[in-house]
Amino acid sequence: MFYTIEDLVLQSKNYASIAEMMIAVECENSGRTREQVIALMDKNLTVMEQSVAEGVAGVTSVTGLTGGDATRMNDYIQAGDFLSGETILQAVQNAIAVNEVNAKMGLICATPTAGSAGVVSGVLMAVRDRLQLSRSQQIDFLFTAGAFGLVIANNASISGAEGGCQAEVGSASAMAAAALVCAKGGSGHQAAQAVAITLKNMMGLICDPVAGLVEVPCVKRNALGSSQAFISADMALAGIESVIPPDEVVHAMYQVGRQMPSIFKETAEGGLATTPTAQRLQAQILDAAER
C-alpha cells in the first residue's frame, strides 16, 4: 500500500505500471480476485461511455437550470471552426455531457465524486481514439487515475463540503492529468508532476452551488477541469516540473481547504450562489417544488 505520491511513484517501479500496482492494492484491500477487480472497473467504463453518449444526445436537468450544452458543444466541434484543439474540446463536451446527465438524476460513475464525474470520463473518452487505447488500456487509465486519487483522498480531501471545489474538480483534474501522462507513455515521476501542476493551478477554488444543486457552476467547472488536465499533462511530458513537490502541494491544498470559510464549502452561502440571479433562481426552484 502507498500513502504518498512519492511512495506511489517509488513502489510502482516494482510493477509493470501504476495501473498494475493499483489493481494489486485493490485486490489486497477488497479480497477480490484480479479478474473481479478488472470486471468492476470495466463496468465503470461502460457507465462512463453511456453517460457521455446520453449527455451529448441532449438532456435537461430536473430543475431546468442546465442541459443541452453538451449538444451545443458537439455542434460547434462538428462545424470545424474553433479556436482550441479538437481533442480538448471533445473532452470539454464529454465532461459537460456527464454532468448534465448527473443533473437529470441519470446514471454516472463518480470519479472521484458525482459533482466532478465529468473530468476523468470526459478526458478518457476524448483521448482514447487519438492514442488508440485498447479496452484494457482504457481500464488501466482509470486505475492510474484512481491510484493518484487515493493518495489525494487520504492526505487532503475529494469532498466539496470539506475542501471546496479544489477538492472535487481539482482532484479529478489532477487524476485525469496523471492518467493522461501514463497513457501517453510518460513516467510515474512525470505523472506526479502533472498532479502538482494541476492542483497548484486549481488551489483555492470554492464550492458555491446555486440553490445548493450540483448544476451551476459545477457543470462548466468540469469542462474547464478537463482542459486543465490536458495542459498539465503536456507540461509534464515536456519536462516541466513543479518547484513544490507533489506531496507538499497536496498538503497545501488540504490546509487551504481547512482554512476556507464554510460559506465556500457547498453551503450555497457564498460566491455565485449569493448573486441576485442565483437568489432569484433558487426562489423559483423552491416555489416550483412546493406546488
mmCIF file of C-alpha atoms in Angstrom:
data_model
loop_
_atom_site.group_PDB
_atom_site.id
_atom_site.type_symbol
_atom_site.label_atom_id
_atom_site.label_comp_id
_atom_site.label_asym_id
_atom_site.label_seq_id
_atom_site.Cartn_x
_atom_site.Cartn_y
_atom_site.Cartn_z
ATOM 1 C CA MET A 1 0.000 0.000 0.000
ATOM 2 C CA PHE A 2 1.179 3.544 -0.728
ATOM 3 C CA TYR A 3 0.245 6.630 1.265
ATOM 4 C CA THR A 4 2.032 9.447 -0.552
ATOM 5 C CA ILE A 5 2.685 10.309 -4.171
ATOM 6 C CA GLU A 6 6.377 9.740 -3.523
ATOM 7 C CA ASP A 7 5.562 6.228 -2.291
ATOM 8 C CA LEU A 8 3.279 5.658 -5.260
ATOM 9 C CA VAL A 9 5.964 6.524 -7.796
ATOM 10 C CA LEU A 10 8.643 4.547 -5.969
ATOM 11 C CA GLN A 11 6.585 1.404 -5.418
ATOM 12 C CA SER A 12 5.211 1.431 -8.960
ATOM 13 C CA LYS A 13 8.720 0.590 -10.194
ATOM 14 C CA ASN A 14 8.153 -2.907 -8.838
ATOM 15 C CA TYR A 15 5.193 -3.365 -11.190
ATOM 16 C CA ALA A 16 4.633 -3.207 -14.929
ATOM 17 C CA SER A 17 2.724 0.042 -14.442
ATOM 18 C CA ILE A 18 0.964 2.228 -11.890
ATOM 19 C CA ALA A 19 -2.293 0.619 -13.023
ATOM 20 C CA GLU A 20 -0.961 -2.848 -12.210
ATOM 21 C CA MET A 21 0.089 -1.667 -8.783
ATOM 22 C CA MET A 22 -3.355 -0.210 -8.152
ATOM 23 C CA ILE A 23 -5.001 -3.458 -9.212
ATOM 24 C CA ALA A 24 -2.813 -5.351 -6.743
ATOM 25 C CA VAL A 25 -3.678 -2.910 -3.954
ATOM 26 C CA GLU A 26 -7.383 -3.201 -4.722
ATOM 27 C CA CYS A 27 -7.187 -6.984 -4.671
ATOM 28 C CA GLU A 28 -5.456 -6.863 -1.293
ATOM 29 C CA ASN A 29 -7.855 -4.347 0.230
ATOM 30 C CA SER A 30 -11.090 -5.818 -1.135
ATOM 31 C CA GLY A 31 -10.306 -9.511 -1.090
ATOM 32 C CA ARG A 32 -11.480 -9.746 -4.701
ATOM 33 C CA THR A 33 -9.594 -11.567 -7.421
ATOM 34 C CA ARG A 34 -7.757 -9.701 -10.150
ATOM 35 C CA GLU A 35 -10.455 -10.710 -12.619
ATOM 36 C CA GLN A 36 -13.208 -9.373 -10.366
ATOM 37 C CA VAL A 37 -11.435 -6.074 -9.800
ATOM 38 C CA ILE A 38 -10.905 -5.540 -13.520
ATOM 39 C CA ALA A 39 -14.502 -6.545 -14.275
ATOM 40 C CA LEU A 40 -15.797 -3.904 -11.862
ATOM 41 C CA MET A 41 -13.660 -1.225 -13.488
ATOM 42 C CA ASP A 42 -14.838 -2.375 -16.906
ATOM 43 C CA LYS A 43 -18.397 -1.848 -15.679
ATOM 44 C CA ASN A 44 -17.457 1.671 -14.585
ATOM 45 C CA LEU A 45 -16.037 2.339 -18.034
ATOM 46 C CA THR A 46 -19.285 1.214 -19.644
ATOM 47 C CA VAL A 47 -21.265 3.592 -17.435
ATOM 48 C CA MET A 48 -18.931 6.421 -18.442
ATOM 49 C CA GLU A 49 -19.438 5.666 -22.122
ATOM 50 C CA GLN A 50 -23.199 5.599 -21.728
ATOM 51 C CA SER A 51 -23.355 8.846 -19.764
ATOM 52 C CA VAL A 52 -21.259 10.673 -22.349
ATOM 53 C CA ALA A 53 -23.430 9.395 -25.197
ATOM 54 C CA GLU A 54 -26.638 10.280 -23.366
ATOM 55 C CA GLY A 55 -25.464 13.772 -22.498
ATOM 56 C CA VAL A 56 -24.224 14.578 -25.997
ATOM 57 C CA ALA A 57 -27.564 13.431 -27.419
ATOM 58 C CA GLY A 58 -29.206 16.065 -25.238
ATOM 59 C CA VAL A 59 -30.652 16.115 -21.726
ATOM 60 C CA THR A 60 -32.233 18.658 -19.395
ATOM 61 C CA SER A 61 -31.878 18.680 -15.634
ATOM 62 C CA VAL A 62 -34.787 18.162 -13.265
ATOM 63 C CA THR A 63 -34.820 21.865 -12.395
ATOM 64 C CA GLY A 64 -34.180 23.094 -15.929
ATOM 65 C CA LEU A 65 -31.125 25.031 -14.765
ATOM 66 C CA THR A 66 -28.786 23.079 -17.027
ATOM 67 C CA GLY A 67 -28.945 20.950 -20.131
ATOM 68 C CA GLY A 68 -28.221 20.989 -23.830
ATOM 69 C CA ASP A 69 -24.728 22.453 -23.599
ATOM 70 C CA ALA A 70 -23.020 19.172 -24.496
ATOM 71 C CA THR A 71 -25.095 19.078 -27.684
ATOM 72 C CA ARG A 72 -24.191 22.693 -28.435
ATOM 73 C CA MET A 73 -20.512 21.897 -27.916
ATOM 74 C CA ASN A 74 -20.791 18.894 -30.215
ATOM 75 C CA ASP A 75 -22.387 21.013 -32.931
ATOM 76 C CA TYR A 76 -19.639 23.600 -32.525
ATOM 77 C CA ILE A 77 -16.938 20.962 -32.912
ATOM 78 C CA GLN A 78 -18.637 19.440 -35.934
ATOM 79 C CA ALA A 79 -18.708 22.849 -37.623
ATOM 80 C CA GLY A 80 -14.901 22.771 -37.538
ATOM 81 C CA ASP A 81 -14.352 26.474 -36.898
ATOM 82 C CA PHE A 82 -12.934 26.551 -33.375
ATOM 83 C CA LEU A 83 -10.007 28.109 -31.528
ATOM 84 C CA SER A 84 -8.863 25.310 -29.216
ATOM 85 C CA GLY A 85 -7.624 21.858 -30.141
ATOM 86 C CA GLU A 86 -10.277 19.328 -31.106
ATOM 87 C CA THR A 87 -9.262 16.739 -28.512
ATOM 88 C CA ILE A 88 -9.538 19.231 -25.671
ATOM 89 C CA LEU A 89 -12.896 20.425 -26.947
ATOM 90 C CA GLN A 90 -14.148 16.864 -27.118
ATOM 91 C CA ALA A 91 -13.097 16.379 -23.501
ATOM 92 C CA VAL A 92 -14.975 19.560 -22.604
ATOM 93 C CA GLN A 93 -18.034 18.305 -24.479
ATOM 94 C CA ASN A 94 -17.860 14.934 -22.739
ATOM 95 C CA ALA A 95 -17.386 16.414 -19.283
ATOM 96 C CA ILE A 96 -20.406 18.642 -19.758
ATOM 97 C CA ALA A 97 -22.382 15.652 -21.019
ATOM 98 C CA VAL A 98 -21.680 13.536 -17.946
ATOM 99 C CA ASN A 99 -22.541 16.281 -15.506
ATOM 100 C CA GLU A 100 -25.708 17.159 -17.363
ATOM 101 C CA VAL A 101 -26.737 13.515 -17.043
ATOM 102 C CA ASN A 102 -25.928 13.719 -13.342
ATOM 103 C CA ALA A 103 -28.112 16.825 -13.036
ATOM 104 C CA LYS A 104 -31.056 14.945 -14.555
ATOM 105 C CA MET A 105 -30.536 12.180 -11.982
ATOM 106 C CA GLY A 106 -29.116 9.800 -14.570
ATOM 107 C CA LEU A 107 -26.521 7.090 -14.033
ATOM 108 C CA ILE A 108 -22.905 8.277 -13.860
ATOM 109 C CA CYS A 109 -19.646 6.993 -12.358
ATOM 110 C CA ALA A 110 -18.352 9.167 -9.522
ATOM 111 C CA THR A 111 -14.692 9.870 -10.238
ATOM 112 C CA PRO A 112 -13.944 10.775 -7.527
ATOM 113 C CA THR A 113 -17.368 12.341 -6.776
ATOM 114 C CA ALA A 114 -20.647 12.798 -8.622
ATOM 115 C CA GLY A 115 -20.068 16.530 -8.827
ATOM 116 C CA SER A 116 -16.713 16.002 -10.563
ATOM 117 C CA ALA A 117 -17.650 12.889 -12.544
ATOM 118 C CA GLY A 118 -17.228 14.514 -15.942
ATOM 119 C CA VAL A 119 -13.496 15.154 -15.831
ATOM 120 C CA VAL A 120 -11.834 11.722 -15.881
ATOM 121 C CA SER A 121 -14.506 10.161 -18.088
ATOM 122 C CA GLY A 122 -14.572 13.162 -20.400
ATOM 123 C CA VAL A 123 -10.808 13.146 -20.837
ATOM 124 C CA LEU A 124 -10.620 9.401 -21.430
ATOM 125 C CA MET A 125 -13.434 9.345 -23.986
ATOM 126 C CA ALA A 126 -11.756 12.207 -25.846
ATOM 127 C CA VAL A 127 -8.257 10.765 -25.983
ATOM 128 C CA ARG A 128 -8.790 7.036 -26.438
ATOM 129 C CA ASP A 129 -9.115 7.121 -30.226
ATOM 130 C CA ARG A 130 -6.214 9.516 -30.677
ATOM 131 C CA LEU A 131 -3.928 7.297 -28.591
ATOM 132 C CA GLN A 132 -5.539 4.137 -29.979
ATOM 133 C CA LEU A 133 -6.157 2.785 -26.496
ATOM 134 C CA SER A 134 -7.472 -0.757 -26.283
ATOM 135 C CA ARG A 135 -10.231 -1.621 -23.830
ATOM 136 C CA SER A 136 -7.594 -2.928 -21.450
ATOM 137 C CA GLN A 137 -5.569 0.274 -21.745
ATOM 138 C CA GLN A 138 -8.663 2.359 -21.061
ATOM 139 C CA ILE A 139 -9.239 0.371 -17.903
ATOM 140 C CA ASP A 140 -5.584 0.952 -16.975
ATOM 141 C CA PHE A 141 -6.198 4.688 -17.467
ATOM 142 C CA LEU A 142 -8.913 4.526 -14.813
ATOM 143 C CA PHE A 143 -6.790 2.519 -12.379
ATOM 144 C CA THR A 144 -3.959 5.027 -12.794
ATOM 145 C CA ALA A 145 -6.306 7.918 -12.110
ATOM 146 C CA GLY A 146 -7.632 6.041 -9.107
ATOM 147 C CA ALA A 147 -4.161 5.498 -7.661
ATOM 148 C CA PHE A 148 -3.428 9.216 -7.540
ATOM 149 C CA GLY A 149 -6.959 9.947 -6.373
ATOM 150 C CA LEU A 150 -6.472 7.550 -3.477
ATOM 151 C CA VAL A 151 -3.452 9.484 -2.252
ATOM 152 C CA ILE A 152 -5.244 12.818 -2.556
ATOM 153 C CA ALA A 153 -8.286 11.485 -0.703
ATOM 154 C CA ASN A 154 -6.161 10.065 2.112
ATOM 155 C CA ASN A 155 -3.966 13.140 2.546
ATOM 156 C CA ALA A 156 -6.303 16.002 1.674
ATOM 157 C CA SER A 157 -9.905 15.667 0.518
ATOM 158 C CA ILE A 158 -12.101 14.969 -2.507
ATOM 159 C CA SER A 159 -15.186 16.487 -0.871
ATOM 160 C CA GLY A 160 -16.518 19.909 -1.792
ATOM 161 C CA ALA A 161 -18.214 20.115 1.596
ATOM 162 C CA GLU A 162 -14.872 19.604 3.301
ATOM 163 C CA GLY A 163 -12.349 21.224 0.992
ATOM 164 C CA GLY A 164 -14.185 23.303 -1.597
ATOM 165 C CA CYS A 165 -14.282 22.656 -5.320
ATOM 166 C CA GLN A 166 -10.492 22.431 -5.381
ATOM 167 C CA ALA A 167 -11.010 19.099 -3.625
ATOM 168 C CA GLU A 168 -13.596 17.881 -6.135
ATOM 169 C CA VAL A 169 -12.900 19.180 -9.635
ATOM 170 C CA GLY A 170 -9.304 19.953 -8.711
ATOM 171 C CA SER A 171 -8.660 16.377 -7.617
ATOM 172 C CA ALA A 172 -10.494 14.948 -10.626
ATOM 173 C CA SER A 173 -8.455 17.097 -12.973
ATOM 174 C CA ALA A 174 -5.216 16.027 -11.286
ATOM 175 C CA MET A 175 -6.222 12.383 -11.549
ATOM 176 C CA ALA A 176 -7.001 12.768 -15.243
ATOM 177 C CA ALA A 177 -3.732 14.608 -15.882
ATOM 178 C CA ALA A 178 -1.697 11.824 -14.283
ATOM 179 C CA ALA A 179 -3.540 9.148 -16.243
ATOM 180 C CA LEU A 180 -3.011 11.086 -19.476
ATOM 181 C CA VAL A 181 0.733 11.212 -18.880
ATOM 182 C CA CYS A 182 0.926 7.459 -18.353
ATOM 183 C CA ALA A 183 -1.353 6.716 -21.310
ATOM 184 C CA LYS A 184 0.999 8.764 -23.489
ATOM 185 C CA GLY A 185 3.992 6.756 -22.257
ATOM 186 C CA GLY A 186 5.256 9.175 -19.651
ATOM 187 C CA SER A 187 6.875 8.128 -16.400
ATOM 188 C CA GLY A 188 5.399 7.934 -12.926
ATOM 189 C CA HIS A 189 7.513 10.930 -11.984
ATOM 190 C CA GLN A 190 6.033 12.946 -14.842
ATOM 191 C CA ALA A 191 2.537 11.874 -13.844
ATOM 192 C CA ALA A 192 3.225 13.125 -10.325
ATOM 193 C CA GLN A 193 4.378 16.465 -11.730
ATOM 194 C CA ALA A 194 1.145 16.741 -13.697
ATOM 195 C CA VAL A 195 -0.770 16.246 -10.459
ATOM 196 C CA ALA A 196 1.198 19.002 -8.747
ATOM 197 C CA ILE A 197 0.816 21.423 -11.661
ATOM 198 C CA THR A 198 -2.926 20.842 -11.739
ATOM 199 C CA LEU A 199 -3.571 21.187 -8.036
ATOM 200 C CA LYS A 200 -1.445 24.333 -7.808
ATOM 201 C CA ASN A 201 -3.482 25.943 -10.573
ATOM 202 C CA MET A 202 -6.847 24.993 -9.079
ATOM 203 C CA MET A 203 -5.964 25.590 -5.434
ATOM 204 C CA GLY A 204 -8.457 27.775 -3.603
ATOM 205 C CA LEU A 205 -11.361 27.008 -5.937
ATOM 206 C CA ILE A 206 -14.523 27.397 -3.884
ATOM 207 C CA CYS A 207 -17.688 25.291 -3.934
ATOM 208 C CA ASP A 208 -20.643 27.652 -4.384
ATOM 209 C CA PRO A 209 -23.554 25.725 -5.942
ATOM 210 C CA VAL A 210 -26.535 27.817 -6.930
ATOM 211 C CA ALA A 211 -29.586 26.734 -4.896
ATOM 212 C CA GLY A 212 -27.396 24.025 -3.376
ATOM 213 C CA LEU A 213 -27.663 21.937 -6.541
ATOM 214 C CA VAL A 214 -24.834 20.217 -8.420
ATOM 215 C CA GLU A 215 -25.502 22.194 -11.598
ATOM 216 C CA VAL A 216 -24.293 25.803 -11.602
ATOM 217 C CA PRO A 217 -21.333 26.321 -11.784
ATOM 218 C CA CYS A 218 -20.450 22.629 -11.402
ATOM 219 C CA VAL A 219 -21.120 21.525 -14.977
ATOM 220 C CA LYS A 220 -18.860 24.125 -16.541
ATOM 221 C CA ARG A 221 -16.166 23.649 -13.919
ATOM 222 C CA ASN A 222 -15.921 20.030 -15.016
ATOM 223 C CA ALA A 223 -15.431 21.278 -18.559
ATOM 224 C CA LEU A 224 -12.574 23.556 -17.578
ATOM 225 C CA GLY A 225 -11.105 20.891 -15.301
ATOM 226 C CA SER A 226 -10.904 18.590 -18.310
ATOM 227 C CA SER A 227 -8.997 21.151 -20.330
ATOM 228 C CA GLN A 228 -6.634 21.758 -17.397
ATOM 229 C CA ALA A 229 -5.807 18.047 -17.304
ATOM 230 C CA PHE A 230 -4.533 18.148 -20.873
ATOM 231 C CA ILE A 231 -2.422 21.252 -20.348
ATOM 232 C CA SER A 232 -0.888 19.868 -17.151
ATOM 233 C CA ALA A 233 -0.130 16.548 -18.856
ATOM 234 C CA ASP A 234 1.555 18.255 -21.796
ATOM 235 C CA MET A 235 3.612 20.459 -19.495
ATOM 236 C CA ALA A 236 4.797 17.425 -17.525
ATOM 237 C CA LEU A 237 5.555 15.451 -20.691
ATOM 238 C CA ALA A 238 7.573 18.426 -21.930
ATOM 239 C CA GLY A 239 9.794 18.069 -18.870
ATOM 240 C CA ILE A 240 8.333 20.960 -16.898
ATOM 241 C CA GLU A 241 8.365 20.252 -13.167
ATOM 242 C CA SER A 242 6.664 21.709 -10.131
ATOM 243 C CA VAL A 243 9.022 23.637 -7.867
ATOM 244 C CA ILE A 244 6.903 22.478 -4.933
ATOM 245 C CA PRO A 245 6.936 18.645 -4.624
ATOM 246 C CA PRO A 246 3.596 16.921 -5.352
ATOM 247 C CA ASP A 247 3.028 15.726 -1.779
ATOM 248 C CA GLU A 248 3.637 19.216 -0.439
ATOM 249 C CA VAL A 249 1.123 20.568 -2.959
ATOM 250 C CA VAL A 250 -1.460 18.035 -1.756
ATOM 251 C CA HIS A 251 -0.808 19.066 1.844
ATOM 252 C CA ALA A 252 -1.138 22.728 0.914
ATOM 253 C CA MET A 253 -4.494 22.010 -0.712
ATOM 254 C CA TYR A 254 -5.583 20.286 2.482
ATOM 255 C CA GLN A 255 -4.572 23.315 4.560
ATOM 256 C CA VAL A 256 -6.376 25.698 2.205
ATOM 257 C CA GLY A 257 -9.491 23.555 2.495
ATOM 258 C CA ARG A 258 -9.336 23.622 6.294
ATOM 259 C CA GLN A 259 -8.921 27.394 6.340
ATOM 260 C CA MET A 260 -11.610 28.045 3.732
ATOM 261 C CA PRO A 261 -14.735 29.636 5.257
ATOM 262 C CA SER A 262 -17.787 27.373 5.397
ATOM 263 C CA ILE A 263 -19.713 29.690 3.079
ATOM 264 C CA PHE A 264 -17.418 28.466 0.292
ATOM 265 C CA LYS A 265 -17.836 24.749 1.002
ATOM 266 C CA GLU A 266 -21.062 23.505 -0.602
ATOM 267 C CA THR A 267 -23.348 25.507 1.678
ATOM 268 C CA ALA A 268 -24.635 27.822 -1.090
ATOM 269 C CA GLU A 269 -23.989 30.745 1.261
ATOM 270 C CA GLY A 270 -21.215 32.445 -0.712
ATOM 271 C CA GLY A 271 -19.749 33.076 -4.137
ATOM 272 C CA LEU A 272 -22.004 32.682 -7.162
ATOM 273 C CA ALA A 273 -24.757 31.201 -5.005
ATOM 274 C CA THR A 274 -25.409 34.612 -3.413
ATOM 275 C CA THR A 275 -25.663 36.653 -6.616
ATOM 276 C CA PRO A 276 -29.042 38.251 -7.381
ATOM 277 C CA THR A 277 -29.654 35.895 -10.282
ATOM 278 C CA ALA A 278 -28.806 32.855 -8.173
ATOM 279 C CA GLN A 279 -31.174 34.003 -5.440
ATOM 280 C CA ARG A 280 -33.944 34.507 -7.963
ATOM 281 C CA LEU A 281 -33.383 31.068 -9.452
ATOM 282 C CA GLN A 282 -33.364 29.482 -6.005
ATOM 283 C CA ALA A 283 -36.692 31.102 -5.162
ATOM 284 C CA GLN A 284 -38.180 29.845 -8.434
ATOM 285 C CA ILE A 285 -36.968 26.306 -7.812
ATOM 286 C CA LEU A 286 -38.282 26.253 -4.258
ATOM 287 C CA ASP A 287 -41.609 27.681 -5.391
ATOM 288 C CA ALA A 288 -41.938 25.031 -8.082
ATOM 289 C CA ALA A 289 -41.080 22.286 -5.576
ATOM 290 C CA GLU A 290 -43.806 23.435 -3.210
ATOM 291 C CA ARG A 291 -46.525 23.332 -5.835
#
